[in-house]
Coordinates of C-alpha atoms in Angstrom, one line a residue:
X5 CA -86.1 -101.4 -96.2
X6 CA -87.3 -104.3 -98.4
X7 CA -91.0 -104.5 -99.1
X8 CA -91.7 -101.4 -97.1
X9 CA -89.6 -99.4 -99.6
X10 CA -91.9 -100.5 -102.4
X11 CA -94.8 -98.9 -100.6
X12 CA -92.8 -95.7 -100.2
X13 CA -92.0 -95.7 -103.9
X14 CA -95.6 -96.4 -104.8
X15 CA -96.6 -93.2 -103.0
X16 CA -94.0 -91.3 -105.1
X17 CA -95.6 -92.8 -108.2
X18 CA -99.1 -91.7 -107.0
X19 CA -97.9 -88.1 -106.6
X20 CA -96.1 -88.1 -110.0
X21 CA -99.1 -89.2 -112.0
X22 CA -101.6 -87.1 -110.1
X23 CA -99.3 -84.1 -110.8
X24 CA -99.3 -85.0 -114.5
X25 CA -103.1 -84.8 -114.6
X26 CA -103.3 -81.5 -112.7
X27 CA -100.4 -79.9 -114.7
X28 CA -101.9 -80.9 -118.0
X29 CA -105.3 -79.4 -117.1
X30 CA -103.7 -76.2 -116.0
X31 CA -101.4 -76.0 -119.1
X32 CA -104.4 -76.6 -121.3
X33 CA -105.8 -73.2 -120.1
X34 CA -102.5 -71.6 -121.3
X35 CA -101.6 -73.5 -124.4
X36 CA -105.0 -74.7 -125.6
X37 CA -106.7 -78.0 -125.8
X38 CA -105.7 -79.3 -129.2
X39 CA -104.3 -82.8 -129.8
X40 CA -100.9 -81.2 -130.4
X41 CA -100.9 -79.2 -127.2
X42 CA -101.7 -82.4 -125.2
X43 CA -99.0 -84.3 -127.1
X44 CA -96.4 -81.7 -126.3
X45 CA -97.3 -81.8 -122.6
X46 CA -97.0 -85.6 -122.5
X47 CA -93.7 -85.5 -124.5
X48 CA -92.3 -83.0 -122.0
X49 CA -93.3 -85.1 -119.0
X50 CA -91.9 -88.4 -120.5
X51 CA -88.8 -86.7 -121.8
X52 CA -88.0 -85.5 -118.3
X53 CA -88.5 -88.9 -116.7
X54 CA -86.4 -90.6 -119.4
X55 CA -83.7 -88.0 -119.3
X56 CA -83.5 -88.1 -115.5
X57 CA -83.3 -91.9 -115.4
X58 CA -80.6 -92.0 -118.1
X59 CA -78.4 -89.5 -116.3
X60 CA -79.0 -91.1 -112.8
X61 CA -78.2 -94.6 -114.1
X62 CA -74.7 -93.5 -115.1
X63 CA -74.0 -91.9 -111.7
X64 CA -75.8 -94.0 -109.2
X65 CA -73.1 -96.8 -108.9
X66 CA -70.5 -94.1 -108.1
X67 CA -72.5 -92.8 -105.1
X68 CA -72.0 -94.3 -101.6
X69 CA -75.0 -93.0 -99.8
X70 CA -77.7 -93.5 -102.5
X71 CA -80.5 -93.2 -99.9
X72 CA -79.5 -89.6 -99.1
X73 CA -79.6 -88.7 -102.8
X74 CA -83.0 -90.4 -103.2
X75 CA -84.3 -88.3 -100.2
X76 CA -82.9 -85.2 -101.8
X77 CA -84.7 -85.8 -105.1
X78 CA -88.0 -86.2 -103.3
X79 CA -87.5 -83.0 -101.3
X80 CA -86.5 -81.1 -104.4
X81 CA -89.5 -82.4 -106.4
X82 CA -91.8 -81.2 -103.6
X83 CA -90.2 -77.8 -103.6
X84 CA -90.5 -77.4 -107.4
X85 CA -94.1 -78.6 -107.3
X86 CA -95.0 -75.9 -104.8
X87 CA -93.2 -73.3 -106.8
X88 CA -95.2 -74.3 -109.9
X89 CA -98.3 -72.6 -108.4
X90 CA -97.0 -69.0 -108.7
X91 CA -95.2 -70.0 -111.9
X92 CA -98.6 -70.8 -113.6
X93 CA -99.8 -67.3 -112.9
X94 CA -97.0 -65.9 -115.1
X95 CA -97.3 -68.3 -118.0
X96 CA -100.2 -66.7 -119.8
X97 CA -98.3 -63.4 -120.1
X98 CA -95.2 -65.2 -121.2
X99 CA -96.9 -67.3 -123.7
X100 CA -98.7 -64.3 -125.2
X101 CA -95.4 -62.5 -125.5
X102 CA -94.0 -65.5 -127.4
X103 CA -97.1 -65.6 -129.6
X104 CA -96.7 -62.0 -130.6
X105 CA -93.0 -62.3 -131.3
X106 CA -92.5 -65.7 -132.8
X107 CA -95.8 -67.0 -134.1
X108 CA -94.5 -67.6 -137.6
X109 CA -95.2 -71.3 -138.2
X110 CA -96.9 -74.4 -136.9
X111 CA -93.6 -75.9 -135.8
X112 CA -92.6 -72.7 -134.2
X113 CA -95.8 -72.9 -132.1
X114 CA -94.9 -76.4 -131.0
X115 CA -91.5 -75.2 -129.8
X116 CA -93.2 -72.4 -127.8
X117 CA -95.6 -74.9 -126.3
X118 CA -92.7 -77.2 -125.4
X119 CA -90.8 -74.3 -123.8
X120 CA -93.7 -73.3 -121.7
X121 CA -94.4 -76.9 -120.7
X122 CA -90.8 -77.4 -119.8
X123 CA -90.8 -74.4 -117.4
X124 CA -93.3 -76.3 -115.3
X125 CA -92.5 -79.9 -115.8
X126 CA -89.0 -80.5 -117.0
X127 CA -87.0 -80.0 -113.7
X128 CA -89.5 -82.0 -111.5
X129 CA -89.7 -84.8 -114.0
X130 CA -85.9 -85.0 -114.4
X131 CA -85.8 -85.5 -110.7
X132 CA -88.6 -88.1 -110.8
X133 CA -86.7 -90.0 -113.5
X134 CA -83.4 -89.7 -111.5
X135 CA -85.1 -91.3 -108.5
X136 CA -85.8 -94.6 -110.3
X137 CA -82.2 -96.0 -110.6
X138 CA -81.7 -94.9 -107.0
X139 CA -84.8 -96.7 -105.9
X140 CA -83.7 -99.8 -107.6
X141 CA -80.3 -99.8 -105.9
X142 CA -81.8 -99.1 -102.5
X143 CA -84.3 -102.0 -102.9
X144 CA -81.6 -104.4 -104.2
X145 CA -79.3 -103.6 -101.3
X146 CA -82.1 -104.2 -98.8
X147 CA -83.3 -107.5 -100.2
X148 CA -81.5 -110.5 -101.7
X149 CA -82.8 -111.5 -105.1
X150 CA -84.8 -108.3 -105.5
X151 CA -85.9 -107.5 -109.1
X152 CA -86.0 -104.2 -111.0
X153 CA -89.6 -105.1 -112.0
X154 CA -90.8 -105.0 -108.4
X155 CA -89.7 -101.4 -108.1
X156 CA -91.2 -100.5 -111.5
X157 CA -94.5 -102.3 -110.7
X158 CA -94.8 -100.5 -107.4
X159 CA -94.3 -97.1 -108.9
X160 CA -96.6 -97.9 -111.8
X161 CA -99.4 -99.1 -109.5
X162 CA -99.1 -95.9 -107.5
X163 CA -99.2 -93.9 -110.7
X164 CA -102.4 -95.6 -111.9
X165 CA -104.2 -94.8 -108.6
X166 CA -102.7 -91.3 -108.7
X167 CA -104.1 -90.5 -112.1
X168 CA -107.5 -92.0 -111.2
X169 CA -107.7 -90.1 -107.9
X170 CA -106.6 -86.8 -109.4
X171 CA -109.1 -86.9 -112.3
X172 CA -112.1 -88.3 -110.6
X173 CA -111.8 -87.2 -107.0
X174 CA -109.1 -84.7 -106.1
X175 CA -109.7 -82.1 -108.7
X176 CA -113.6 -82.1 -108.6
X177 CA -113.6 -82.2 -104.7
X178 CA -110.7 -80.0 -103.6
X179 CA -109.5 -78.3 -106.8
X180 CA -106.2 -78.2 -108.7
X181 CA -104.3 -75.9 -106.3
X182 CA -104.9 -78.2 -103.3
X183 CA -104.2 -81.2 -105.4
X184 CA -100.8 -79.8 -106.3
X185 CA -100.1 -79.2 -102.6
X186 CA -101.2 -82.7 -101.7
X187 CA -98.7 -84.1 -104.2
X188 CA -95.9 -81.9 -102.8
X189 CA -96.8 -83.1 -99.2
X190 CA -96.6 -86.7 -100.4
X191 CA -93.1 -86.2 -101.8
X192 CA -92.1 -84.7 -98.5
X193 CA -93.7 -87.6 -96.7
X194 CA -91.7 -90.1 -98.8
X195 CA -88.5 -88.2 -98.0
X196 CA -89.3 -88.2 -94.3
X197 CA -90.2 -91.9 -94.1
X198 CA -87.2 -92.9 -96.3
X199 CA -84.8 -90.8 -94.2
X200 CA -85.4 -92.4 -90.8
X201 CA -81.8 -93.3 -90.6
X202 CA -80.7 -89.8 -91.8
X203 CA -80.6 -86.6 -89.8
X204 CA -82.7 -84.1 -91.8
X205 CA -84.4 -80.9 -90.7
X206 CA -88.2 -81.2 -90.8
X207 CA -88.7 -77.5 -90.0
X208 CA -87.8 -76.5 -93.5
X209 CA -90.2 -79.0 -95.1
X210 CA -93.0 -77.8 -92.8
X211 CA -92.2 -74.2 -93.7
X212 CA -92.3 -75.0 -97.4
X213 CA -95.7 -76.7 -97.1
X214 CA -97.0 -73.7 -95.1
X215 CA -95.7 -71.4 -97.8
X216 CA -97.5 -73.4 -100.4
X217 CA -100.8 -72.5 -98.8
X218 CA -100.0 -68.8 -99.3
X219 CA -99.5 -69.3 -103.0
X220 CA -102.7 -68.9 -105.0
X221 CA -103.6 -69.8 -108.6
X222 CA -104.9 -66.7 -110.2
X223 CA -108.2 -67.9 -111.7
X224 CA -108.8 -64.7 -113.7
X225 CA -105.4 -64.9 -115.4
X226 CA -105.5 -68.6 -116.1
X227 CA -109.0 -68.5 -117.6
X228 CA -108.2 -65.5 -119.8
X229 CA -107.9 -67.8 -122.8
X230 CA -104.6 -66.2 -123.9
X231 CA -104.0 -69.0 -126.4
X232 CA -107.1 -68.0 -128.4
X233 CA -108.2 -64.6 -127.2
X234 CA -104.8 -62.9 -127.1
X235 CA -106.0 -59.7 -128.6
X236 CA -108.5 -59.3 -125.7
X237 CA -105.8 -60.2 -123.2
X238 CA -103.5 -57.5 -124.7
X239 CA -106.2 -54.8 -124.6
X240 CA -107.7 -55.5 -121.2
X241 CA -105.1 -57.7 -119.5
X242 CA -107.6 -59.6 -117.4
X243 CA -111.0 -59.1 -119.0
X244 CA -114.2 -59.2 -117.0
X245 CA -115.0 -60.3 -113.5
X246 CA -115.3 -64.0 -112.7
X247 CA -118.7 -64.8 -111.2
X248 CA -118.5 -68.6 -111.5
X249 CA -115.5 -70.9 -111.4
X250 CA -115.5 -74.7 -111.1
X251 CA -112.9 -77.3 -111.9
X252 CA -114.8 -80.2 -113.4
X253 CA -113.7 -83.6 -114.4
X254 CA -113.6 -82.7 -118.1
X255 CA -112.7 -79.0 -118.0
X256 CA -112.4 -75.8 -116.0
X257 CA -115.6 -73.8 -116.4
X258 CA -115.8 -70.1 -115.7
X259 CA -118.3 -67.3 -116.3
X260 CA -117.2 -63.7 -116.6
X261 CA -119.2 -60.5 -116.4
X262 CA -118.1 -57.4 -118.3
X263 CA -118.8 -53.9 -117.2
X264 CA -121.4 -53.5 -120.0
X265 CA -123.3 -56.5 -118.6
X266 CA -122.2 -59.0 -121.2
X267 CA -121.7 -62.6 -119.8
X268 CA -119.4 -65.2 -121.3
X269 CA -119.0 -68.9 -120.5
X270 CA -115.5 -70.4 -120.9
X271 CA -114.2 -73.9 -120.9
X272 CA -110.5 -74.1 -120.2
X273 CA -110.3 -70.4 -121.1
X274 CA -112.0 -70.8 -124.5
X275 CA -115.3 -68.8 -124.9
X276 CA -118.1 -71.2 -125.6
X277 CA -121.2 -68.9 -125.1
X278 CA -121.8 -65.3 -124.8
X279 CA -124.7 -62.9 -124.5
X280 CA -123.4 -60.7 -127.3
X281 CA -120.9 -61.9 -129.9
X282 CA -122.0 -65.5 -130.3
X283 CA -125.7 -64.8 -129.8
X284 CA -126.9 -65.0 -133.4
X285 CA -125.1 -68.3 -134.0
X286 CA -126.5 -69.8 -130.8
X287 CA -130.1 -68.7 -131.5
X288 CA -130.0 -69.7 -135.2
X289 CA -128.6 -73.2 -134.2
X290 CA -131.8 -73.7 -132.2
X291 CA -134.4 -72.1 -134.5
X292 CA -133.3 -73.1 -138.0
X293 CA -133.9 -76.9 -137.8
X294 CA -137.4 -76.3 -136.4
X295 CA -138.3 -73.9 -139.2
X296 CA -137.6 -76.7 -141.6
X297 CA -139.8 -79.0 -139.5
X298 CA -142.6 -76.8 -138.1
X299 CA -144.7 -79.7 -137.1
X300 CA -141.9 -81.2 -134.9
X301 CA -143.1 -82.8 -131.6
X302 CA -139.8 -83.6 -130.0
X303 CA -136.2 -82.3 -130.3
X304 CA -132.7 -83.1 -129.1
X305 CA -130.1 -80.4 -128.3
X306 CA -126.4 -81.6 -128.1
X307 CA -124.2 -79.3 -126.1
X308 CA -125.6 -76.9 -123.5
X309 CA -123.2 -74.0 -123.2
X310 CA -125.1 -71.0 -121.9
X311 CA -128.4 -72.8 -123.0
X312 CA -129.1 -70.2 -125.7
X313 CA -129.7 -72.8 -128.4
X314 CA -131.9 -74.8 -126.0
X315 CA -133.8 -71.6 -125.1
X316 CA -134.4 -70.9 -128.8
X317 CA -135.7 -74.5 -129.3
X318 CA -138.1 -74.0 -126.4
X319 CA -139.7 -71.0 -128.0
X320 CA -141.4 -73.4 -130.5
X321 CA -144.6 -74.2 -128.5
X322 CA -145.5 -77.2 -130.7
X323 CA -142.8 -79.3 -129.1
X324 CA -144.1 -81.6 -126.5
X325 CA -140.7 -83.0 -125.4
X326 CA -137.1 -81.6 -125.4
X327 CA -134.0 -83.5 -124.5
X328 CA -130.7 -81.8 -124.0
X329 CA -127.3 -83.5 -123.5
X330 CA -124.3 -82.0 -121.7
X331 CA -121.2 -84.0 -120.7
X332 CA -119.8 -81.7 -118.0
X333 CA -122.1 -81.1 -114.9
X334 CA -120.3 -77.8 -114.2
X335 CA -121.6 -76.3 -117.5
X336 CA -125.1 -77.0 -116.3
X337 CA -124.4 -75.1 -113.1
X338 CA -122.9 -72.2 -115.0
X339 CA -125.9 -72.1 -117.5
X340 CA -128.2 -71.1 -114.7
X341 CA -126.4 -67.7 -114.6
X342 CA -127.6 -67.1 -118.1
X343 CA -131.3 -67.6 -117.3
X344 CA -132.1 -63.9 -117.8
X345 CA -130.8 -64.2 -121.4
X346 CA -131.8 -67.8 -122.4
X347 CA -135.5 -67.5 -121.5
X348 CA -135.0 -69.6 -118.3
X349 CA -134.2 -72.5 -120.5
X350 CA -133.4 -74.9 -117.7
X351 CA -136.8 -74.3 -116.0
X352 CA -138.9 -75.5 -119.0
X353 CA -141.3 -78.3 -117.9
X354 CA -140.7 -80.1 -121.3
X355 CA -137.0 -80.4 -120.7
X356 CA -135.2 -83.6 -120.0
X357 CA -131.6 -82.8 -119.1
X358 CA -129.2 -85.6 -119.7
X359 CA -125.6 -85.7 -118.3
X360 CA -123.8 -87.9 -120.8
X361 CA -121.5 -88.2 -123.8
X362 CA -123.6 -87.4 -126.8
X363 CA -122.3 -90.2 -129.0
X364 CA -122.6 -92.8 -126.2
X365 CA -126.2 -91.6 -125.5
X366 CA -127.2 -91.9 -129.1
X367 CA -125.6 -95.4 -129.3
X368 CA -127.4 -96.6 -126.2
X369 CA -130.8 -95.1 -127.0
X370 CA -133.2 -96.0 -129.7
X371 CA -135.3 -92.9 -129.2
X372 CA -136.1 -91.0 -132.4
X373 CA -136.4 -87.2 -132.8
X374 CA -138.0 -84.8 -135.3
X375 CA -135.0 -82.5 -134.9
X376 CA -131.5 -82.8 -133.6
X377 CA -129.6 -79.5 -133.0
X378 CA -125.9 -80.1 -132.4
X379 CA -123.6 -77.3 -131.4
X380 CA -120.3 -78.8 -130.0
X381 CA -117.2 -76.7 -129.5
X382 CA -114.6 -76.2 -132.2
X383 CA -113.2 -79.2 -134.0
X384 CA -109.6 -78.2 -133.2
X385 CA -110.3 -79.0 -129.6
X386 CA -109.3 -82.6 -128.7
X387 CA -112.3 -84.8 -128.6
X388 CA -114.7 -82.4 -130.4
X389 CA -113.8 -83.7 -133.8
X390 CA -115.8 -86.8 -133.1
X391 CA -119.0 -84.8 -133.3
X392 CA -118.2 -83.8 -136.9
X393 CA -117.3 -87.2 -138.3
X394 CA -119.3 -89.2 -140.9
X395 CA -120.0 -91.9 -138.4
X396 CA -121.5 -89.3 -135.9
X397 CA -123.7 -87.8 -138.5
X398 CA -124.8 -91.3 -139.5
X399 CA -125.6 -92.1 -135.9
X400 CA -127.6 -88.9 -135.6
X401 CA -129.5 -89.7 -138.8
X402 CA -130.4 -93.1 -137.4
X403 CA -132.1 -91.3 -134.5
X404 CA -134.2 -89.0 -136.7
X405 CA -137.7 -89.8 -137.7
X406 CA -138.7 -89.9 -141.3
X407 CA -138.2 -86.4 -142.7
X408 CA -136.3 -85.4 -139.6
X409 CA -133.9 -82.4 -139.6
X410 CA -130.3 -82.3 -138.4
X411 CA -128.6 -79.0 -137.5
X412 CA -124.9 -78.4 -137.0
X413 CA -122.4 -75.6 -137.4
X414 CA -118.8 -74.8 -138.4
X415 CA -116.7 -71.6 -137.9
X416 CA -115.0 -69.7 -140.6
X417 CA -112.3 -68.2 -138.3
X418 CA -109.2 -70.3 -137.6
X419 CA -110.4 -72.8 -140.2
X420 CA -108.6 -73.0 -143.6
X421 CA -110.6 -73.5 -146.8
X422 CA -109.7 -77.2 -147.1
X423 CA -110.9 -78.0 -143.7
X424 CA -114.1 -76.1 -144.3
X425 CA -114.7 -78.1 -147.4
X426 CA -114.0 -81.4 -145.5
X427 CA -116.7 -80.4 -142.9
X428 CA -119.3 -79.6 -145.5
X429 CA -118.5 -82.6 -147.7
X430 CA -118.7 -85.0 -144.7
X431 CA -122.1 -83.5 -143.6
X432 CA -123.6 -83.7 -147.1
X433 CA -122.3 -87.3 -147.5
X434 CA -124.8 -88.3 -144.8
X435 CA -127.4 -85.6 -145.4
X436 CA -127.6 -85.2 -149.2
X437 CA -130.2 -82.5 -148.9
X438 CA -128.2 -79.7 -147.2
X439 CA -128.8 -76.0 -146.7
X440 CA -126.3 -73.5 -145.3
X441 CA -127.0 -70.3 -143.5
X442 CA -124.4 -67.7 -142.3
X443 CA -124.5 -65.6 -139.2
X444 CA -124.6 -61.8 -139.3
X445 CA -120.9 -61.2 -138.6
X446 CA -120.0 -63.9 -141.2
X447 CA -117.9 -65.9 -138.8
X448 CA -120.0 -69.1 -138.6
X449 CA -122.0 -71.3 -140.9
X450 CA -125.2 -73.1 -139.8
X451 CA -125.7 -76.5 -141.5
X452 CA -129.2 -78.0 -142.0
X453 CA -129.5 -81.5 -143.3
X454 CA -132.1 -84.1 -144.2
X455 CA -132.7 -87.2 -146.3
X456 CA -135.7 -85.4 -147.9
X457 CA -135.7 -82.2 -149.9
X458 CA -135.3 -79.0 -147.9
X459 CA -137.9 -76.4 -148.8
X460 CA -139.2 -73.6 -146.7
X461 CA -142.8 -72.5 -147.3
X462 CA -142.8 -68.7 -147.0
X463 CA -146.4 -68.7 -145.8
X464 CA -145.5 -71.1 -142.9
X465 CA -142.4 -69.1 -142.2
X466 CA -144.5 -65.9 -141.8
X467 CA -146.8 -67.8 -139.5
X468 CA -143.9 -68.8 -137.3
X469 CA -142.8 -65.2 -137.0
X470 CA -146.4 -64.3 -135.9
X471 CA -145.7 -66.5 -132.8
X472 CA -144.7 -64.0 -130.2
X473 CA -142.1 -66.2 -128.5
X474 CA -140.3 -67.0 -131.8
X475 CA -140.5 -63.4 -133.1
X476 CA -139.1 -62.0 -129.9
X477 CA -136.3 -64.5 -129.9
X478 CA -135.3 -63.6 -133.5
X479 CA -135.5 -59.9 -132.8
X480 CA -132.7 -60.2 -130.2
X481 CA -130.4 -60.8 -133.2
X482 CA -132.1 -58.2 -135.4
X483 CA -134.0 -60.7 -137.6
X484 CA -137.4 -59.0 -137.7
X485 CA -139.3 -61.1 -140.2
X486 CA -139.2 -64.1 -142.6
X487 CA -137.7 -62.0 -145.4
X488 CA -134.9 -60.8 -143.1
X489 CA -134.1 -64.4 -142.2
X490 CA -133.6 -65.4 -145.8
X491 CA -130.9 -62.8 -146.0
X492 CA -128.8 -65.2 -143.9
X493 CA -129.3 -68.1 -146.4
X494 CA -126.1 -68.8 -148.2
X495 CA -126.0 -72.1 -150.1
X496 CA -128.4 -74.8 -151.3
X497 CA -127.4 -78.5 -151.7
X498 CA -126.1 -78.0 -155.3
X499 CA -123.8 -75.2 -154.2
X500 CA -122.6 -77.2 -151.2
X501 CA -121.8 -80.1 -153.4
X502 CA -119.9 -77.9 -155.9
X503 CA -118.0 -76.1 -153.2
X504 CA -116.9 -79.2 -151.3
X505 CA -116.3 -81.4 -154.4
X506 CA -113.3 -83.7 -154.1
X507 CA -112.7 -83.0 -150.4
X508 CA -111.9 -86.0 -148.3
X509 CA -114.2 -87.2 -145.5
X510 CA -113.6 -86.7 -141.8
X511 CA -114.2 -90.1 -140.3
X512 CA -113.6 -91.9 -137.0
X513 CA -110.8 -94.0 -138.6
X514 CA -109.3 -90.9 -140.3
X515 CA -110.1 -87.9 -138.1
X516 CA -108.5 -85.3 -140.4
X517 CA -109.9 -82.3 -138.7
X518 CA -108.5 -83.2 -135.3
X519 CA -105.0 -82.9 -136.7
X520 CA -105.4 -80.3 -139.5
X521 CA -107.7 -77.8 -137.8
X522 CA -105.3 -76.8 -135.0
X523 CA -102.7 -75.7 -137.6
X524 CA -105.0 -72.8 -138.6
X525 CA -105.7 -71.7 -135.0
X526 CA -103.6 -68.5 -135.4
X527 CA -104.3 -67.8 -139.1
X528 CA -106.7 -65.1 -140.4
X529 CA -108.8 -67.4 -142.5
X530 CA -112.1 -65.5 -142.6
X531 CA -111.3 -63.4 -145.8
X532 CA -110.2 -66.5 -147.7
X533 CA -113.2 -68.5 -146.7
X534 CA -115.6 -65.6 -147.5
X535 CA -114.0 -65.0 -150.9
X536 CA -114.4 -68.7 -151.7
X537 CA -118.0 -68.9 -150.4
X538 CA -119.1 -65.8 -152.4
X539 CA -118.6 -67.7 -155.6
X540 CA -121.1 -70.4 -154.5
X541 CA -123.9 -68.2 -153.1
X542 CA -127.4 -69.5 -153.9
X543 CA -130.6 -67.6 -154.4
X544 CA -132.8 -67.8 -151.3
X545 CA -135.6 -68.9 -153.7
X546 CA -133.8 -72.3 -154.2
X547 CA -134.9 -73.2 -150.7
X548 CA -138.1 -71.3 -150.5
X549 CA -141.5 -71.3 -152.1
X550 CA -143.1 -67.9 -152.4
X551 CA -146.4 -67.0 -153.9
X552 CA -146.5 -63.3 -153.0
X553 CA -144.7 -61.0 -155.5
X554 CA -144.2 -58.3 -153.0
X555 CA -142.6 -60.8 -150.6
X556 CA -140.3 -61.9 -153.5
X557 CA -139.1 -58.3 -154.0
X558 CA -138.4 -58.0 -150.3
X559 CA -136.5 -61.2 -150.2
X560 CA -134.5 -60.2 -153.2
X561 CA -133.5 -57.0 -151.4
X562 CA -132.1 -59.1 -148.5
X563 CA -130.2 -61.1 -151.0
X564 CA -128.4 -57.9 -151.8
X565 CA -128.0 -57.3 -148.0
X566 CA -126.2 -60.6 -147.6
X567 CA -123.8 -59.9 -150.5
X568 CA -123.0 -56.5 -148.9
X569 CA -122.4 -58.1 -145.5
X570 CA -120.1 -60.8 -146.9
X571 CA -118.1 -58.1 -148.7
X572 CA -117.9 -55.9 -145.6
X573 CA -116.7 -58.7 -143.4
X574 CA -114.2 -60.0 -146.0
X575 CA -112.7 -56.5 -146.5
X576 CA -112.7 -55.9 -142.7
X577 CA -110.6 -59.0 -142.0
X578 CA -108.3 -58.2 -144.9
X579 CA -107.6 -54.8 -143.3
X580 CA -109.2 -52.9 -146.2
X581 CA -111.3 -50.7 -144.0
X582 CA -112.3 -48.2 -146.6
X583 CA -113.9 -50.9 -148.7
X584 CA -115.4 -52.5 -145.6
X585 CA -117.1 -49.2 -144.6
X586 CA -118.6 -48.9 -148.1
X587 CA -120.0 -52.4 -148.0
X588 CA -121.4 -51.9 -144.4
X589 CA -123.1 -48.7 -145.5
X590 CA -124.7 -50.6 -148.4
X591 CA -125.9 -53.3 -146.0
X592 CA -127.3 -50.7 -143.7
X593 CA -129.3 -49.3 -146.6
X594 CA -131.1 -52.6 -146.9
X595 CA -131.6 -53.0 -143.1
X596 CA -131.5 -49.5 -141.5
X597 CA -132.8 -50.6 -138.1
X598 CA -130.1 -53.3 -137.5
X599 CA -128.4 -52.3 -134.3
X600 CA -125.7 -55.0 -134.6
X601 CA -124.9 -53.8 -138.1
X602 CA -124.6 -50.2 -136.8
X603 CA -122.1 -51.4 -134.1
X604 CA -120.0 -53.0 -136.7
X605 CA -120.1 -49.9 -138.9
X606 CA -119.1 -47.7 -136.0
X607 CA -116.3 -50.0 -135.1
X608 CA -115.0 -49.9 -138.7
X609 CA -115.4 -46.1 -139.0
X610 CA -113.2 -45.7 -135.9
X611 CA -110.5 -48.1 -137.1
X612 CA -110.5 -46.3 -140.5
X613 CA -110.4 -42.9 -138.8
X614 CA -107.3 -43.9 -136.7
X615 CA -105.7 -45.3 -139.8
X616 CA -106.2 -41.9 -141.6
X617 CA -104.7 -40.1 -138.6
X618 CA -101.6 -42.4 -138.6
X619 CA -101.2 -41.6 -142.3
X620 CA -101.5 -37.9 -141.7
X621 CA -104.8 -37.6 -143.5
X622 CA -106.7 -35.5 -141.0
X623 CA -109.6 -34.4 -143.3
X624 CA -110.7 -37.9 -144.2
X625 CA -110.2 -38.9 -140.5
X626 CA -112.5 -36.1 -139.4
X627 CA -115.2 -37.0 -141.9
X628 CA -115.1 -40.7 -141.0
X629 CA -115.1 -40.1 -137.2
X630 CA -118.0 -37.7 -137.5
X631 CA -120.0 -40.4 -139.3
X632 CA -119.2 -42.7 -136.4
X633 CA -120.6 -40.1 -133.9
X634 CA -123.7 -39.6 -136.0
X635 CA -124.6 -43.3 -135.4
X636 CA -123.4 -43.4 -131.8
X637 CA -122.9 -39.9 -130.2
X638 CA -121.7 -41.3 -126.9
X639 CA -118.1 -42.0 -127.6
X640 CA -115.8 -39.9 -125.4
X641 CA -112.6 -41.3 -126.9
X642 CA -113.7 -40.4 -130.4
X643 CA -114.8 -36.9 -129.2
X644 CA -111.2 -36.4 -127.9
X645 CA -109.7 -37.6 -131.2
X646 CA -111.8 -35.1 -133.1
X647 CA -110.9 -32.3 -130.7
X648 CA -107.2 -33.1 -131.4
X649 CA -107.7 -33.2 -135.1
X650 CA -109.6 -29.9 -135.2
X651 CA -107.2 -28.2 -132.8
X652 CA -109.7 -27.5 -130.2
X653 CA -107.3 -28.7 -127.5

């Protein structure tokens, strides 16, 4: 075959590397997008190729008709590639079962990820590797003076083009399922061309390709986020209805609608925005920096999501210009579905929407802002850690005007105390004047930083809440006035410094979080973090000037509200539901109209009631469940439980 065989083998390389790209993207929706998960996928792929080559090299010289064996490998690869489509649909359930059974250690998690990756990739890659020694022998027998390097080069060149085409053209244009089918067809094509001198049945290959078109990737299952939202997966199997789905260059974006009307936006299965659970963090991310800079004329929002933070920023009418950066175009398309909830954020005439990488944009632009609000995804996700490094914060600071304000965030869930301290220390290293707020459910921290002292004027804060747009936006998360807002203030710069003292810095050269944060992904870290943070709470007056004594008393009351909330959530995540109920009741005393707080109390009442039932304590269960119904009378399931307890049925 000579030179023509090199072309054939280049096609095989094209198919192999395009498959690696597609399989990796699909596996990321099952295993997650951490550095470790991607490393495991790559290890599996390379191990298969190396193992296949090693085995084949020992056997190839003993075989007479090597061409027939080469053709067989290409056909078998194509068959296994097609079968990987239905296999992917079962992986989330399998992985979740493994998580529930064997999630005991970080290394145990790596073994589970390797096992799941192997189910998809190991057999096909063993065959890919086995084909290489065969290809070398076929080429050498066809051409005098042929070199192994020629075969390797042809396959590599094909692989380079395969990875480029898959990532930049095939997936965005035709999707992952059809990309898999094209790769399978290419393997069958290689087999057909290479077997011109062999008698093989083409009917079977054609039938296999046809069968491939009947297999469908289950979008609902694959985007369920089982690697992170396993509890939801267990309760509801396939939660919500998918109303938007797009396979972008940088991730698979989906929007789900729940029966109660809640919308969530997901990237590779991970929830990034929602109209309910994440709403307070999203709105506070937009509002807080602007409250510290009420005279701001322009602002930059990094990360779009459902455009909630952007929508919050736009409620401040003093802004003349608003820039927003989003790296994935599919997210922008999805954000339009949230228009009803984000105040039509994408339609604001002041908005300049930029599709770019945030760091590259800031490096290339010399534009300066009064406020930068950054809300990237979690730092355990590969690539996100670079928006939490010292160098990134320094870059952002260089794009702030004198007295400009930087806003960022960090989560308390799946984040151990050491990593939390690293994040706060790194932020304060660049912005010495730092203030920290906490969201209502005590799962996220909002970081505010500046080179100048951070002090809120209570009078100006009250004036802000007199602006209808701002007041209405805050009311969506049950913050009714300036005093209520200060109930979310957690730490001043002194407390932040004491809390994070001695922690190392997260830098570009030493990206600690990218490698340490994934290790806490399945740990219940909220109680530990809240317990640690409670010791460093600051008085809201350390970041506030107040001249009204009545206002001081009101703010002092919300300081008690915050302490009660921290205790309630800490006890909740510790499983001490009786103590959690007591703290939630105390918090509700301070803010009796807070509907979100009532929801949390009802939820905790119900868990405590079921716990009492399991312990055989029917009287306490009855008392607790009746309290739950007093707050929310429409709970058929709780009604039935009470009927059983009271013997009415």
